Amino acid sequence: MSDPLFTGIHYFRIPVTDLNESVTWYSECLQFKLKFNRGDLALFEIGDGSLLVLVEADTDSRGHFTKDGQAEFSVGFTTPDIERLYDHLVSNDVRVEAIQEDDGHQFFHFYDPTGNKLQVHN
């Protein structure tokens, strides 16, 4: 078998309507490491070295899509302690949905200040 053509995902881009508010939220609430903020976009490093780029976008832009009229997430994160993260987000007044279980792993959805639907699982 030959070497793969791709070795991973370098970064995800998420549209936000207020970059400064979102930079603060992703830094403080999610504790992502801000690498730089150039005013129209900000780059974060996540624990495993993955990158997340926030891009200031039009007010109706979102980083998720709809299926049967319901929002579906585009970005899924991992955590070693889903209940601790869930409690942390709830205590920070983040909009979260209930923890669910599927085929031996747990996950839940939450929303950033722009309304982007995100998922996390363990």
PDB file of C-alpha atoms in Angstrom:
ATOM      1  CA  MET A   1       0.000   0.000   0.000  1.00  0.00           C
ATOM      2  CA  SER A   2       1.308   3.457  -0.833  1.00  0.00           C
ATOM      3  CA  ASP A   3       1.751   6.356   1.544  1.00  0.00           C
ATOM      4  CA  PRO A   4      -1.446   8.299   2.248  1.00  0.00           C
ATOM      5  CA  LEU A   5      -2.078  11.492   0.339  1.00  0.00           C
ATOM      6  CA  PHE A   6      -3.206  13.279   3.523  1.00  0.00           C
ATOM      7  CA  THR A   7      -1.867  12.957   7.054  1.00  0.00           C
ATOM      8  CA  GLY A   8      -4.413  14.989   8.998  1.00  0.00           C
ATOM      9  CA  ILE A   9      -6.421  18.164   9.199  1.00  0.00           C
ATOM     10  CA  HIS A  10      -4.274  21.242   9.673  1.00  0.00           C
ATOM     11  CA  TYR A  11      -7.028  23.598  10.828  1.00  0.00           C
ATOM     12  CA  PHE A  12     -10.733  24.319  10.956  1.00  0.00           C
ATOM     13  CA  ARG A  13     -12.195  27.755  10.201  1.00  0.00           C
ATOM     14  CA  ILE A  14     -15.254  28.938  12.108  1.00  0.00           C
ATOM     15  CA  PRO A  15     -17.117  32.144  11.243  1.00  0.00           C
ATOM     16  CA  VAL A  16     -17.855  34.484  14.145  1.00  0.00           C
ATOM     17  CA  THR A  17     -19.742  37.769  14.197  1.00  0.00           C
ATOM     18  CA  ASP A  18     -17.699  39.492  16.924  1.00  0.00           C
ATOM     19  CA  LEU A  19     -14.066  38.421  16.764  1.00  0.00           C
ATOM     20  CA  ASN A  20     -12.998  40.084  20.018  1.00  0.00           C
ATOM     21  CA  GLU A  21     -15.867  38.530  21.995  1.00  0.00           C
ATOM     22  CA  SER A  22     -15.152  35.140  20.444  1.00  0.00           C
ATOM     23  CA  VAL A  23     -11.401  35.347  21.094  1.00  0.00           C
ATOM     24  CA  THR A  24     -12.138  36.028  24.758  1.00  0.00           C
ATOM     25  CA  TRP A  25     -14.668  33.184  24.941  1.00  0.00           C
ATOM     26  CA  TYR A  26     -12.491  30.576  23.195  1.00  0.00           C
ATOM     27  CA  SER A  27      -9.472  31.662  25.311  1.00  0.00           C
ATOM     28  CA  GLU A  28     -11.158  31.914  28.685  1.00  0.00           C
ATOM     29  CA  CYS A  29     -14.112  29.543  28.546  1.00  0.00           C
ATOM     30  CA  LEU A  30     -12.649  26.774  26.375  1.00  0.00           C
ATOM     31  CA  GLN A  31      -9.054  27.517  27.447  1.00  0.00           C
ATOM     32  CA  PHE A  32      -7.672  27.237  23.901  1.00  0.00           C
ATOM     33  CA  LYS A  33      -4.215  28.760  23.411  1.00  0.00           C
ATOM     34  CA  LEU A  34      -4.327  31.940  21.305  1.00  0.00           C
ATOM     35  CA  LYS A  35      -1.397  31.982  18.880  1.00  0.00           C
ATOM     36  CA  PHE A  36      -2.292  35.318  17.286  1.00  0.00           C
ATOM     37  CA  ASN A  37      -5.136  37.706  16.534  1.00  0.00           C
ATOM     38  CA  ARG A  38      -4.628  39.847  13.466  1.00  0.00           C
ATOM     39  CA  GLY A  39      -7.953  41.683  13.710  1.00  0.00           C
ATOM     40  CA  ASP A  40      -9.924  39.851  11.024  1.00  0.00           C
ATOM     41  CA  LEU A  41      -9.016  36.345  12.133  1.00  0.00           C
ATOM     42  CA  ALA A  42      -7.536  34.640  15.167  1.00  0.00           C
ATOM     43  CA  LEU A  43      -5.608  31.392  15.386  1.00  0.00           C
ATOM     44  CA  PHE A  44      -5.846  28.997  18.339  1.00  0.00           C
ATOM     45  CA  GLU A  45      -3.875  25.878  19.143  1.00  0.00           C
ATOM     46  CA  ILE A  46      -5.797  23.021  20.722  1.00  0.00           C
ATOM     47  CA  GLY A  47      -4.183  20.482  23.066  1.00  0.00           C
ATOM     48  CA  ASP A  48      -3.058  18.000  20.402  1.00  0.00           C
ATOM     49  CA  GLY A  49      -1.567  20.685  18.136  1.00  0.00           C
ATOM     50  CA  SER A  50      -4.633  21.051  15.910  1.00  0.00           C
ATOM     51  CA  LEU A  51      -5.469  24.591  14.890  1.00  0.00           C
ATOM     52  CA  LEU A  52      -8.763  26.443  15.033  1.00  0.00           C
ATOM     53  CA  VAL A  53      -9.179  29.672  13.079  1.00  0.00           C
ATOM     54  CA  LEU A  54     -11.913  32.161  13.950  1.00  0.00           C
ATOM     55  CA  VAL A  55     -12.821  34.412  11.035  1.00  0.00           C
ATOM     56  CA  GLU A  56     -14.919  37.543  11.467  1.00  0.00           C
ATOM     57  CA  ALA A  57     -17.803  37.000   9.046  1.00  0.00           C
ATOM     58  CA  ASP A  58     -21.211  38.333   8.060  1.00  0.00           C
ATOM     59  CA  THR A  59     -23.830  38.331  10.818  1.00  0.00           C
ATOM     60  CA  ASP A  60     -25.794  35.450   9.280  1.00  0.00           C
ATOM     61  CA  SER A  61     -22.763  33.138   8.866  1.00  0.00           C
ATOM     62  CA  ARG A  62     -22.477  29.958  10.942  1.00  0.00           C
ATOM     63  CA  GLY A  63     -20.030  27.081  10.946  1.00  0.00           C
ATOM     64  CA  HIS A  64     -22.726  24.424  10.972  1.00  0.00           C
ATOM     65  CA  PHE A  65     -25.340  23.264   8.494  1.00  0.00           C
ATOM     66  CA  THR A  66     -28.919  22.089   8.717  1.00  0.00           C
ATOM     67  CA  LYS A  67     -30.413  18.674   8.054  1.00  0.00           C
ATOM     68  CA  ASP A  68     -34.187  18.254   8.128  1.00  0.00           C
ATOM     69  CA  GLY A  69     -34.377  21.784   9.530  1.00  0.00           C
ATOM     70  CA  GLN A  70     -32.092  21.009  12.497  1.00  0.00           C
ATOM     71  CA  ALA A  71     -28.594  22.406  13.079  1.00  0.00           C
ATOM     72  CA  GLU A  72     -25.807  19.853  12.595  1.00  0.00           C
ATOM     73  CA  PHE A  73     -22.279  20.463  13.903  1.00  0.00           C
ATOM     74  CA  SER A  74     -19.217  20.645  11.649  1.00  0.00           C
ATOM     75  CA  VAL A  75     -16.489  20.515  14.311  1.00  0.00           C
ATOM     76  CA  GLY A  76     -16.127  17.806  16.937  1.00  0.00           C
ATOM     77  CA  PHE A  77     -13.684  18.078  19.836  1.00  0.00           C
ATOM     78  CA  THR A  78     -12.447  15.406  22.243  1.00  0.00           C
ATOM     79  CA  THR A  79     -12.058  15.611  26.004  1.00  0.00           C
ATOM     80  CA  PRO A  80     -10.662  13.211  28.594  1.00  0.00           C
ATOM     81  CA  ASP A  81     -13.394  14.135  31.128  1.00  0.00           C
ATOM     82  CA  ILE A  82     -16.737  14.907  29.516  1.00  0.00           C
ATOM     83  CA  GLU A  83     -18.625  15.465  32.777  1.00  0.00           C
ATOM     84  CA  ARG A  84     -16.030  17.949  34.052  1.00  0.00           C
ATOM     85  CA  LEU A  85     -16.186  19.857  30.755  1.00  0.00           C
ATOM     86  CA  TYR A  86     -19.987  19.786  30.769  1.00  0.00           C
ATOM     87  CA  ASP A  87     -20.111  21.191  34.321  1.00  0.00           C
ATOM     88  CA  HIS A  88     -17.508  23.826  33.400  1.00  0.00           C
ATOM     89  CA  LEU A  89     -19.530  25.010  30.404  1.00  0.00           C
ATOM     90  CA  VAL A  90     -22.789  25.064  32.383  1.00  0.00           C
ATOM     91  CA  SER A  91     -21.138  27.089  35.159  1.00  0.00           C
ATOM     92  CA  ASN A  92     -19.974  29.564  32.495  1.00  0.00           C
ATOM     93  CA  ASP A  93     -23.536  29.976  31.144  1.00  0.00           C
ATOM     94  CA  VAL A  94     -22.754  28.263  27.847  1.00  0.00           C
ATOM     95  CA  ARG A  95     -25.739  26.864  25.961  1.00  0.00           C
ATOM     96  CA  VAL A  96     -25.295  23.091  26.160  1.00  0.00           C
ATOM     97  CA  GLU A  97     -27.440  20.106  25.271  1.00  0.00           C
ATOM     98  CA  ALA A  98     -27.659  16.968  27.419  1.00  0.00           C
ATOM     99  CA  ILE A  99     -24.867  14.408  27.458  1.00  0.00           C
ATOM    100  CA  GLN A 100     -25.792  11.445  25.257  1.00  0.00           C
ATOM    101  CA  GLU A 101     -24.287   8.014  24.797  1.00  0.00           C
ATOM    102  CA  ASP A 102     -23.754   6.215  21.514  1.00  0.00           C
ATOM    103  CA  ASP A 103     -22.000   2.913  20.992  1.00  0.00           C
ATOM    104  CA  GLY A 104     -19.888   3.159  24.150  1.00  0.00           C
ATOM    105  CA  HIS A 105     -18.878   6.811  24.053  1.00  0.00           C
ATOM    106  CA  GLN A 106     -20.480   9.968  25.381  1.00  0.00           C
ATOM    107  CA  PHE A 107     -20.953  13.271  23.582  1.00  0.00           C
ATOM    108  CA  PHE A 108     -22.851  16.531  23.803  1.00  0.00           C
ATOM    109  CA  HIS A 109     -23.402  19.667  21.750  1.00  0.00           C
ATOM    110  CA  PHE A 110     -22.735  23.238  22.805  1.00  0.00           C
ATOM    111  CA  TYR A 111     -22.814  26.663  21.173  1.00  0.00           C
ATOM    112  CA  ASP A 112     -20.302  29.488  20.973  1.00  0.00           C
ATOM    113  CA  PRO A 113     -21.307  33.171  21.335  1.00  0.00           C
ATOM    114  CA  THR A 114     -22.072  33.420  17.591  1.00  0.00           C
ATOM    115  CA  GLY A 115     -24.380  30.394  17.763  1.00  0.00           C
ATOM    116  CA  ASN A 116     -22.065  27.898  16.059  1.00  0.00           C
ATOM    117  CA  LYS A 117     -23.073  24.365  17.062  1.00  0.00           C
ATOM    118  CA  LEU A 118     -20.082  22.323  18.257  1.00  0.00           C
ATOM    119  CA  GLN A 119     -19.736  18.770  19.551  1.00  0.00           C
ATOM    120  CA  VAL A 120     -17.432  17.179  22.104  1.00  0.00           C
ATOM    121  CA  HIS A 121     -16.993  13.494  22.898  1.00  0.00           C
ATOM    122  CA  ASN A 122     -14.793  11.308  25.041  1.00  0.00           C
TER     123      ASN A 122
END
